[in-house]
Each structure stands twice: as C-alpha cells, then as structure tokens.
PDB file of C-alpha atoms in Angstrom:
ATOM      1  CA  MET F 290     -65.322   5.485 -65.152  1.00 68.00           C
ATOM      2  CA  ALA F 291     -64.739   4.302 -68.732  1.00 74.00           C
ATOM      3  CA  GLU F 292     -67.979   6.242 -70.005  1.00 72.00           C
ATOM      4  CA  HIS F 293     -67.851   9.055 -67.690  1.00 66.00           C
ATOM      5  CA  GLY F 294     -64.263   9.728 -66.088  1.00 71.00           C
ATOM      6  CA  SER F 295     -63.511  10.460 -62.686  1.00 79.00           C
ATOM      7  CA  ASN F 296     -65.730  13.643 -63.233  1.00 81.00           C
ATOM      8  CA  LEU F 297     -68.748  12.585 -61.416  1.00 82.00           C
ATOM      9  CA  LEU F 298     -70.730  15.239 -59.810  1.00 85.00           C
ATOM     10  CA  PRO F 299     -71.744  17.271 -63.568  1.00 87.00           C
ATOM     11  CA  VAL F 300     -73.180  13.727 -64.859  1.00 87.00           C
ATOM     12  CA  PHE F 301     -74.743  12.942 -61.048  1.00 89.00           C
ATOM     13  CA  PHE F 302     -75.928  16.148 -61.288  1.00 91.00           C
ATOM     14  CA  GLY F 303     -76.921  16.768 -65.130  1.00 92.00           C
ATOM     15  CA  ASP F 304     -79.333  13.686 -65.345  1.00 91.00           C
ATOM     16  CA  ILE F 305     -81.118  14.655 -62.589  1.00 93.00           C
ATOM     17  CA  ALA F 306     -82.029  18.143 -64.999  1.00 94.00           C
ATOM     18  CA  ALA F 307     -82.569  15.515 -68.383  1.00 94.00           C
ATOM     19  CA  GLY F 308     -85.478  14.655 -65.377  1.00 91.00           C
ATOM     20  CA  GLY F 309     -85.450  10.692 -66.555  1.00 93.00           C
ATOM     21  CA  TRP F 310     -85.066   7.636 -64.563  1.00 93.00           C
ATOM     22  CA  PRO F 311     -82.120   8.258 -63.610  1.00 91.00           C
ATOM     23  CA  GLY F 312     -82.116  11.659 -62.958  1.00 93.00           C
ATOM     24  CA  GLN F 313     -84.620  10.353 -60.478  1.00 95.00           C
ATOM     25  CA  PHE F 314     -82.789   7.179 -58.570  1.00 94.00           C
ATOM     26  CA  ASN F 315     -80.648   9.740 -58.307  1.00 94.00           C
ATOM     27  CA  ALA F 316     -82.819  12.369 -56.682  1.00 95.00           C
ATOM     28  CA  ASP F 317     -84.166  10.031 -54.578  1.00 96.00           C
ATOM     29  CA  PHE F 318     -80.896   8.190 -53.164  1.00 94.00           C
ATOM     30  CA  THR F 319     -79.459  12.190 -53.396  1.00 95.00           C
ATOM     31  CA  THR F 320     -82.174  13.061 -50.380  1.00 96.00           C
ATOM     32  CA  MET F 321     -82.137   9.550 -48.608  1.00 96.00           C
ATOM     33  CA  LEU F 322     -78.791  10.376 -47.835  1.00 96.00           C
ATOM     34  CA  ALA F 323     -79.615  14.369 -47.009  1.00 97.00           C
ATOM     35  CA  LEU F 324     -82.004  12.832 -44.776  1.00 97.00           C
ATOM     36  CA  SER F 325     -80.320  10.574 -42.572  1.00 97.00           C
ATOM     37  CA  ALA F 326     -77.570  13.248 -42.028  1.00 98.00           C
ATOM     38  CA  LEU F 327     -80.337  15.648 -40.994  1.00 98.00           C
ATOM     39  CA  TRP F 328     -80.936  12.462 -38.272  1.00 97.00           C
ATOM     40  CA  CYS F 329     -77.838  12.239 -37.161  1.00 97.00           C
ATOM     41  CA  GLY F 330     -76.857  15.506 -36.019  1.00 97.00           C
ATOM     42  CA  TRP F 331     -80.111  16.705 -34.677  1.00 96.00           C
ATOM     43  CA  ARG F 332     -80.774  13.291 -32.575  1.00 96.00           C
ATOM     44  CA  GLY F 333     -77.185  14.054 -31.107  1.00 95.00           C
ATOM     45  CA  ASN F 334     -78.027  17.560 -30.421  1.00 94.00           C
ATOM     46  CA  TRP F 335     -75.797  19.368 -33.173  1.00 96.00           C
ATOM     47  CA  THR F 336     -72.956  18.876 -31.113  1.00 96.00           C
ATOM     48  CA  PRO F 337     -69.506  18.498 -33.035  1.00 97.00           C
ATOM     49  CA  MET F 338     -69.502  14.761 -32.405  1.00 97.00           C
ATOM     50  CA  ALA F 339     -72.956  14.696 -33.655  1.00 96.00           C
ATOM     51  CA  LEU F 340     -71.536  16.450 -37.153  1.00 97.00           C
ATOM     52  CA  GLY F 341     -69.029  14.392 -37.690  1.00 97.00           C
ATOM     53  CA  HIS F 342     -71.700  11.072 -37.413  1.00 97.00           C
ATOM     54  CA  ALA F 343     -73.616  13.608 -39.818  1.00 98.00           C
ATOM     55  CA  LEU F 344     -71.278  13.854 -42.349  1.00 98.00           C
ATOM     56  CA  LEU F 345     -70.197  10.137 -42.563  1.00 97.00           C
ATOM     57  CA  ALA F 346     -73.798   9.337 -42.410  1.00 97.00           C
ATOM     58  CA  PHE F 347     -74.263  11.324 -45.628  1.00 97.00           C
ATOM     59  CA  VAL F 348     -70.866   9.688 -47.270  1.00 95.00           C
ATOM     60  CA  GLY F 349     -71.431   5.967 -46.168  1.00 95.00           C
ATOM     61  CA  GLY F 350     -75.466   6.217 -46.988  1.00 93.00           C
ATOM     62  CA  GLY F 351     -76.498   2.950 -46.156  1.00 92.00           C
ATOM     63  CA  VAL F 352     -73.980   1.393 -44.505  1.00 96.00           C
ATOM     64  CA  VAL F 353     -73.633   3.657 -42.011  1.00 96.00           C
ATOM     65  CA  LEU F 354     -77.471   5.006 -41.361  1.00 96.00           C
ATOM     66  CA  MET F 355     -78.129   0.460 -40.790  1.00 96.00           C
ATOM     67  CA  ALA F 356     -75.204   0.279 -38.699  1.00 97.00           C
ATOM     68  CA  THR F 357     -76.343   2.977 -36.097  1.00 97.00           C
ATOM     69  CA  LEU F 358     -79.944   1.840 -36.181  1.00 97.00           C
ATOM     70  CA  LEU F 359     -78.638  -1.376 -35.418  1.00 97.00           C
ATOM     71  CA  VAL F 360     -75.982  -0.586 -32.884  1.00 97.00           C
ATOM     72  CA  LEU F 361     -79.541   1.988 -30.991  1.00 97.00           C
ATOM     73  CA  HIS F 362     -81.525  -0.755 -31.220  1.00 97.00           C
ATOM     74  CA  ILE F 363     -79.124  -3.272 -29.112  1.00 97.00           C
ATOM     75  CA  ARG F 364     -78.162  -0.300 -26.268  1.00 96.00           C
ATOM     76  CA  HIS F 365     -82.009   0.606 -26.295  1.00 95.00           C
ATOM     77  CA  HIS F 366     -83.496  -2.617 -26.201  1.00 96.00           C
ATOM     78  CA  GLY F 367     -85.692  -2.649 -29.202  1.00 94.00           C
ATOM     79  CA  ASP F 368     -87.598   0.506 -27.262  1.00 94.00           C
ATOM     80  CA  MET F 369     -87.487   2.244 -30.945  1.00 94.00           C
ATOM     81  CA  ARG F 370     -88.929   5.959 -29.666  1.00 94.00           C
ATOM     82  CA  LYS F 371     -85.432   5.967 -27.331  1.00 94.00           C
ATOM     83  CA  VAL F 372     -84.059   4.739 -30.609  1.00 95.00           C
ATOM     84  CA  LEU F 373     -85.326   7.790 -32.839  1.00 94.00           C
ATOM     85  CA  LEU F 374     -85.466  10.842 -30.794  1.00 94.00           C
ATOM     86  CA  GLY F 375     -82.433   9.671 -28.280  1.00 88.00           C
ATOM     87  CA  LYS F 376     -82.765  12.390 -24.850  1.00 80.00           C
ATOM     88  CA  LYS F 377     -85.616  14.395 -27.084  1.00 74.00           C
ATOM     89  CA  ASN F 378     -88.145  11.350 -25.176  1.00 60.00           C
TER      90      ASN F 378
END
C-alpha cells in the first residue's frame, strides 16, 4: 500500500505485461486460481452452490482449495477418484 497505493490491478497486470519474474508469478498465481475455480464449478455440476464455491475458490486461493480437498478426502475415505471427479466417476 505504501509503495503502490490501493490500486492493485494496474500494478498486478502491469507486471505481467512487463514479462519479468514478478509478472510470471502473477500469471502463474492467476492461472492456479482460475483452474481451482473451474474445477470446483465443474465438480459441482455448475449448480448455484458450485458457482459460489468456484467464486470463493478464486478469491480465497489455496486456503479454500486445500480445505475443500481435505474435507473431500475425509468424506470419501481417501478415494482420490471420488475426491477429484465427484459423481462423474
């Protein structure tokens, strides 16, 4: 905040456009957030609850993704096929 102010998006995407290491990290992190959100939505068959979970996964990042995986791992007794695919399995 002291260096860039409260306007994060131009700095975040400016780093990506510059093509340096900070931009690479930002691009990788955004990709991880998008993939985890897509997986949460897909696994829940894109119901309104799944869309909410996907949004929460995108905004909450790794904390939400790891909590989701832990709960599913416990619920499905370690069966990773059920954890990752849900009812599609």
